Amino acid sequence: MTAETITGSVHSFDVSTGVDGPGTRFVAFLAGCPLRCQYCHSPDTWYRRSGRPTTADDLMAEIARYERFIKVARGGVTLSGGEALQQPEFVRAVFTRCHERGIHTALDTSGYLGAKAPDELLDVTDLVLLDVKAGDEETYHRVTRTGTLEPTVTFAHRLADRGIPIWIRFVLVPGLTDGDGNVEAVADIAASITSVERVEVLPFHRLGAAKYAALDLPFPLARTPAPDAGLLDRVRGRFRARGLTVY
């Protein structure tokens, strides 16, 4: 099957700076995700049917419109979700084409489906933005409402063995992921992975609440506040204490 005929389900795309990898990036959000994270701000990307059938060539045509700009801005292309690894062949095809054009590639993933990423996909992946939902199985299941932590950790070590840079992302949610034991466990995981370049502690927000309302879905964390500056500083300090670069 050629890149021209490999088809994915793409929900939307955007151009962003500083939040989806280095530089200014073309970010495509693929549709479909096996997890149902309580803090998810994009419930509109949960199902493949919510996206538009798009071939790798179709997406590359969109990327080409911004190619000069993202190269000058030392950026690249990020494939996000949903969960991008629900569509590994599509990701591989797009990243292969990006590499042929000298465009930096970043994969935004929970790692839960890491076993589905073939070596050929990782060969053309320059950076992985790895969402570590929690540091222990109990909290992981509370956060995602399905699945287990082990596939993410296994995938992270596989990436490290291949020398692929990792930026770990950890969403700090008061009353859900902020427990001392859970934070320490996430920090232990991050410190054990040799190719981790940085850890981003992301404060929970309720900006996706309107999407839940539009879909007639209950937002599980509708009454949960954002973490205050003191909590953010303390949690970031736990990661820094292990010698990690933290944002």
XYZ file of C-alpha atoms in Angstrom:
247
model
C 0.000 0.000 0.000
C 1.446 3.379 -0.997
C 1.280 6.696 0.838
C -1.251 7.827 -1.742
C -3.708 5.106 -0.704
C -3.087 4.877 3.064
C -6.049 6.662 4.570
C -6.483 7.978 8.079
C -9.218 9.744 9.961
C -8.212 13.345 10.650
C -10.370 15.416 12.961
C -8.687 18.784 12.424
C -5.359 20.564 12.146
C -3.808 23.741 13.460
C -0.549 25.676 13.575
C 0.852 26.268 17.052
C 3.988 27.552 18.740
C 5.571 26.210 21.898
C 3.004 23.621 23.001
C 3.297 20.643 20.633
C 7.056 20.281 20.257
C 9.890 22.636 19.334
C 9.327 25.670 17.163
C 6.198 26.457 15.194
C 4.394 23.279 14.205
C 1.674 21.973 11.944
C -0.421 19.813 14.279
C -2.899 17.277 12.940
C -5.399 15.792 15.387
C -6.312 12.245 14.426
C -9.698 10.846 15.388
C -10.132 7.868 17.690
C -8.871 7.056 21.193
C -9.178 3.952 23.395
C -8.942 5.953 26.649
C -11.566 8.127 28.317
C -9.479 10.381 30.509
C -11.469 12.367 33.042
C -9.605 15.547 32.134
C -9.772 15.063 28.352
C -10.457 18.410 26.685
C -11.263 16.888 23.267
C -14.134 14.411 23.596
C -14.948 15.240 19.981
C -11.903 13.159 18.949
C -12.851 9.926 20.760
C -14.288 8.122 17.740
C -12.800 7.483 14.305
C -16.114 8.448 12.728
C -15.683 12.003 14.024
C -12.813 12.559 11.597
C -12.593 13.055 7.864
C -11.093 10.283 5.694
C -7.741 11.686 4.586
C -4.929 10.082 2.611
C -1.305 10.693 3.477
C -1.036 12.703 0.266
C -4.032 14.810 1.278
C -2.437 15.688 4.592
C 0.942 16.356 3.004
C -0.749 18.816 0.644
C -1.984 20.743 3.694
C 1.424 20.548 5.352
C 3.085 21.846 2.172
C 1.134 25.106 2.517
C 3.006 25.816 5.773
C 6.270 24.024 5.003
C 8.476 27.053 4.443
C 7.082 28.815 7.499
C 7.564 25.889 9.899
C 11.082 25.222 8.616
C 12.130 28.854 9.067
C 10.612 28.754 12.566
C 12.580 25.573 13.349
C 9.392 23.631 13.870
C 7.873 20.647 12.168
C 4.847 18.378 12.102
C 3.153 16.860 15.140
C 0.551 14.103 14.899
C -1.730 14.111 17.909
C -5.212 12.925 18.756
C -7.327 11.414 19.952
C -4.618 8.804 19.984
C -2.363 8.870 16.936
C -1.222 5.262 17.436
C -4.708 4.009 16.689
C -3.629 4.740 13.100
C 0.018 3.608 13.026
C 0.278 2.998 9.271
C -1.098 6.432 8.521
C 1.359 8.018 10.971
C 4.233 6.071 9.411
C 3.248 7.161 5.915
C 2.980 10.842 6.851
C 6.197 10.867 8.862
C 8.047 9.096 6.059
C 6.954 11.787 3.636
C 7.936 14.484 6.140
C 11.430 13.025 6.455
C 11.759 12.959 2.688
C 11.126 16.727 2.767
C 13.414 17.391 5.728
C 10.589 18.170 8.152
C 10.983 17.387 11.862
C 8.370 14.944 13.208
C 6.813 14.590 16.653
C 4.366 11.962 17.878
C 1.957 12.954 20.665
C 0.751 9.770 22.374
C -0.261 8.214 25.665
C 1.903 5.219 24.808
C -0.997 2.916 25.648
C -0.895 1.544 22.089
C 2.880 1.682 21.831
C 3.081 -1.991 20.901
C 1.238 -1.108 17.680
C 4.018 1.253 16.551
C 6.239 -0.670 14.118
C 9.971 -0.022 14.009
C 9.496 1.609 10.605
C 7.310 4.276 12.230
C 9.841 4.930 14.988
C 12.596 5.196 12.357
C 10.940 8.386 11.087
C 9.930 9.801 14.484
C 12.230 12.552 15.763
C 10.494 13.241 19.074
C 7.784 11.659 21.221
C 5.522 13.739 23.449
C 4.581 11.044 25.947
C 1.519 11.604 28.118
C 2.137 9.757 31.381
C -1.319 9.784 32.899
C -0.301 8.489 36.330
C 2.461 6.660 38.156
C 0.522 3.789 39.687
C -2.095 1.423 38.301
C -4.904 2.522 40.602
C -4.581 6.194 39.721
C -4.048 5.379 36.044
C -7.343 3.507 35.943
C -9.117 6.331 37.774
C -7.793 8.852 35.274
C -8.345 6.894 32.053
C -11.351 4.802 33.155
C -9.817 1.916 31.199
C -6.463 0.348 30.455
C -3.257 -0.048 32.442
C -0.021 1.878 32.895
C 2.397 -0.886 31.879
C 2.178 -0.394 28.073
C 3.221 3.254 28.440
C 6.282 2.405 30.535
C 7.272 -0.413 28.182
C 6.950 1.901 25.182
C 8.995 4.610 26.898
C 11.889 2.236 27.482
C 11.649 0.995 23.908
C 11.989 4.590 22.721
C 14.946 5.144 25.034
C 16.657 2.010 23.729
C 16.379 3.502 20.234
C 17.681 6.888 21.383
C 14.456 8.724 20.527
C 14.061 11.943 22.566
C 11.036 12.061 24.878
C 9.193 14.985 26.399
C 7.022 13.637 29.201
C 3.733 15.367 29.854
C 1.919 15.002 33.175
C -1.438 16.683 33.783
C -1.771 17.886 37.366
C -5.373 17.565 38.557
C -6.250 18.458 42.145
C -7.844 15.496 43.870
C -6.996 13.103 41.046
C -3.301 13.069 40.056
C -1.777 15.297 42.750
C -1.325 12.649 45.442
C 2.212 12.483 46.817
C 2.582 8.783 46.049
C 1.370 9.188 42.482
C 3.598 12.200 41.783
C 6.628 10.397 43.206
C 5.844 7.359 41.053
C 5.592 9.464 37.876
C 8.886 11.146 38.770
C 10.493 7.729 39.299
C 9.288 6.608 35.867
C 10.595 9.764 34.205
C 13.979 9.467 35.904
C 14.342 5.834 34.790
C 14.005 6.648 31.077
C 17.365 7.632 29.633
C 16.136 9.666 26.651
C 13.791 11.996 28.561
C 14.787 15.567 27.683
C 12.173 17.388 29.713
C 9.039 16.988 31.823
C 6.079 19.282 31.332
C 3.759 19.510 34.342
C 0.551 20.775 32.778
C -2.088 22.394 34.989
C -5.600 20.995 34.570
C -8.124 23.356 33.001
C -11.833 23.246 32.142
C -11.539 24.782 28.664
C -13.099 21.704 27.050
C -16.311 21.920 29.084
C -18.228 23.479 26.191
C -17.406 20.492 23.974
C -18.948 18.122 26.507
C -22.054 20.275 26.637
C -22.292 20.336 22.837
C -22.035 16.526 22.747
C -24.525 16.172 25.623
C -21.880 14.427 27.722
C -21.220 14.958 31.425
C -17.841 16.525 32.176
C -16.446 14.467 35.073
C -14.307 17.298 36.455
C -16.761 20.147 36.066
C -16.276 21.206 39.707
C -12.526 20.594 39.888
C -10.398 23.744 40.212
C -7.132 24.369 38.410
C -4.061 23.724 40.570
C -2.733 26.798 42.330
C 0.793 28.092 41.869
C 1.984 26.564 45.126
C 0.891 23.055 44.145
C 2.450 23.426 40.700
C 5.748 24.538 42.210
C 5.805 21.676 44.708
C 5.087 19.050 42.061
C 7.630 20.471 39.628
C 10.118 20.401 42.478
C 9.610 16.634 42.870
C 10.780 16.141 39.279
C 13.659 18.617 39.550
C 14.892 16.775 42.638
C 15.619 13.834 40.333
C 17.749 15.957 38.047
C 15.059 16.364 35.372
C 14.485 19.513 33.309
C 10.975 20.660 34.176
C 8.522 23.149 32.708
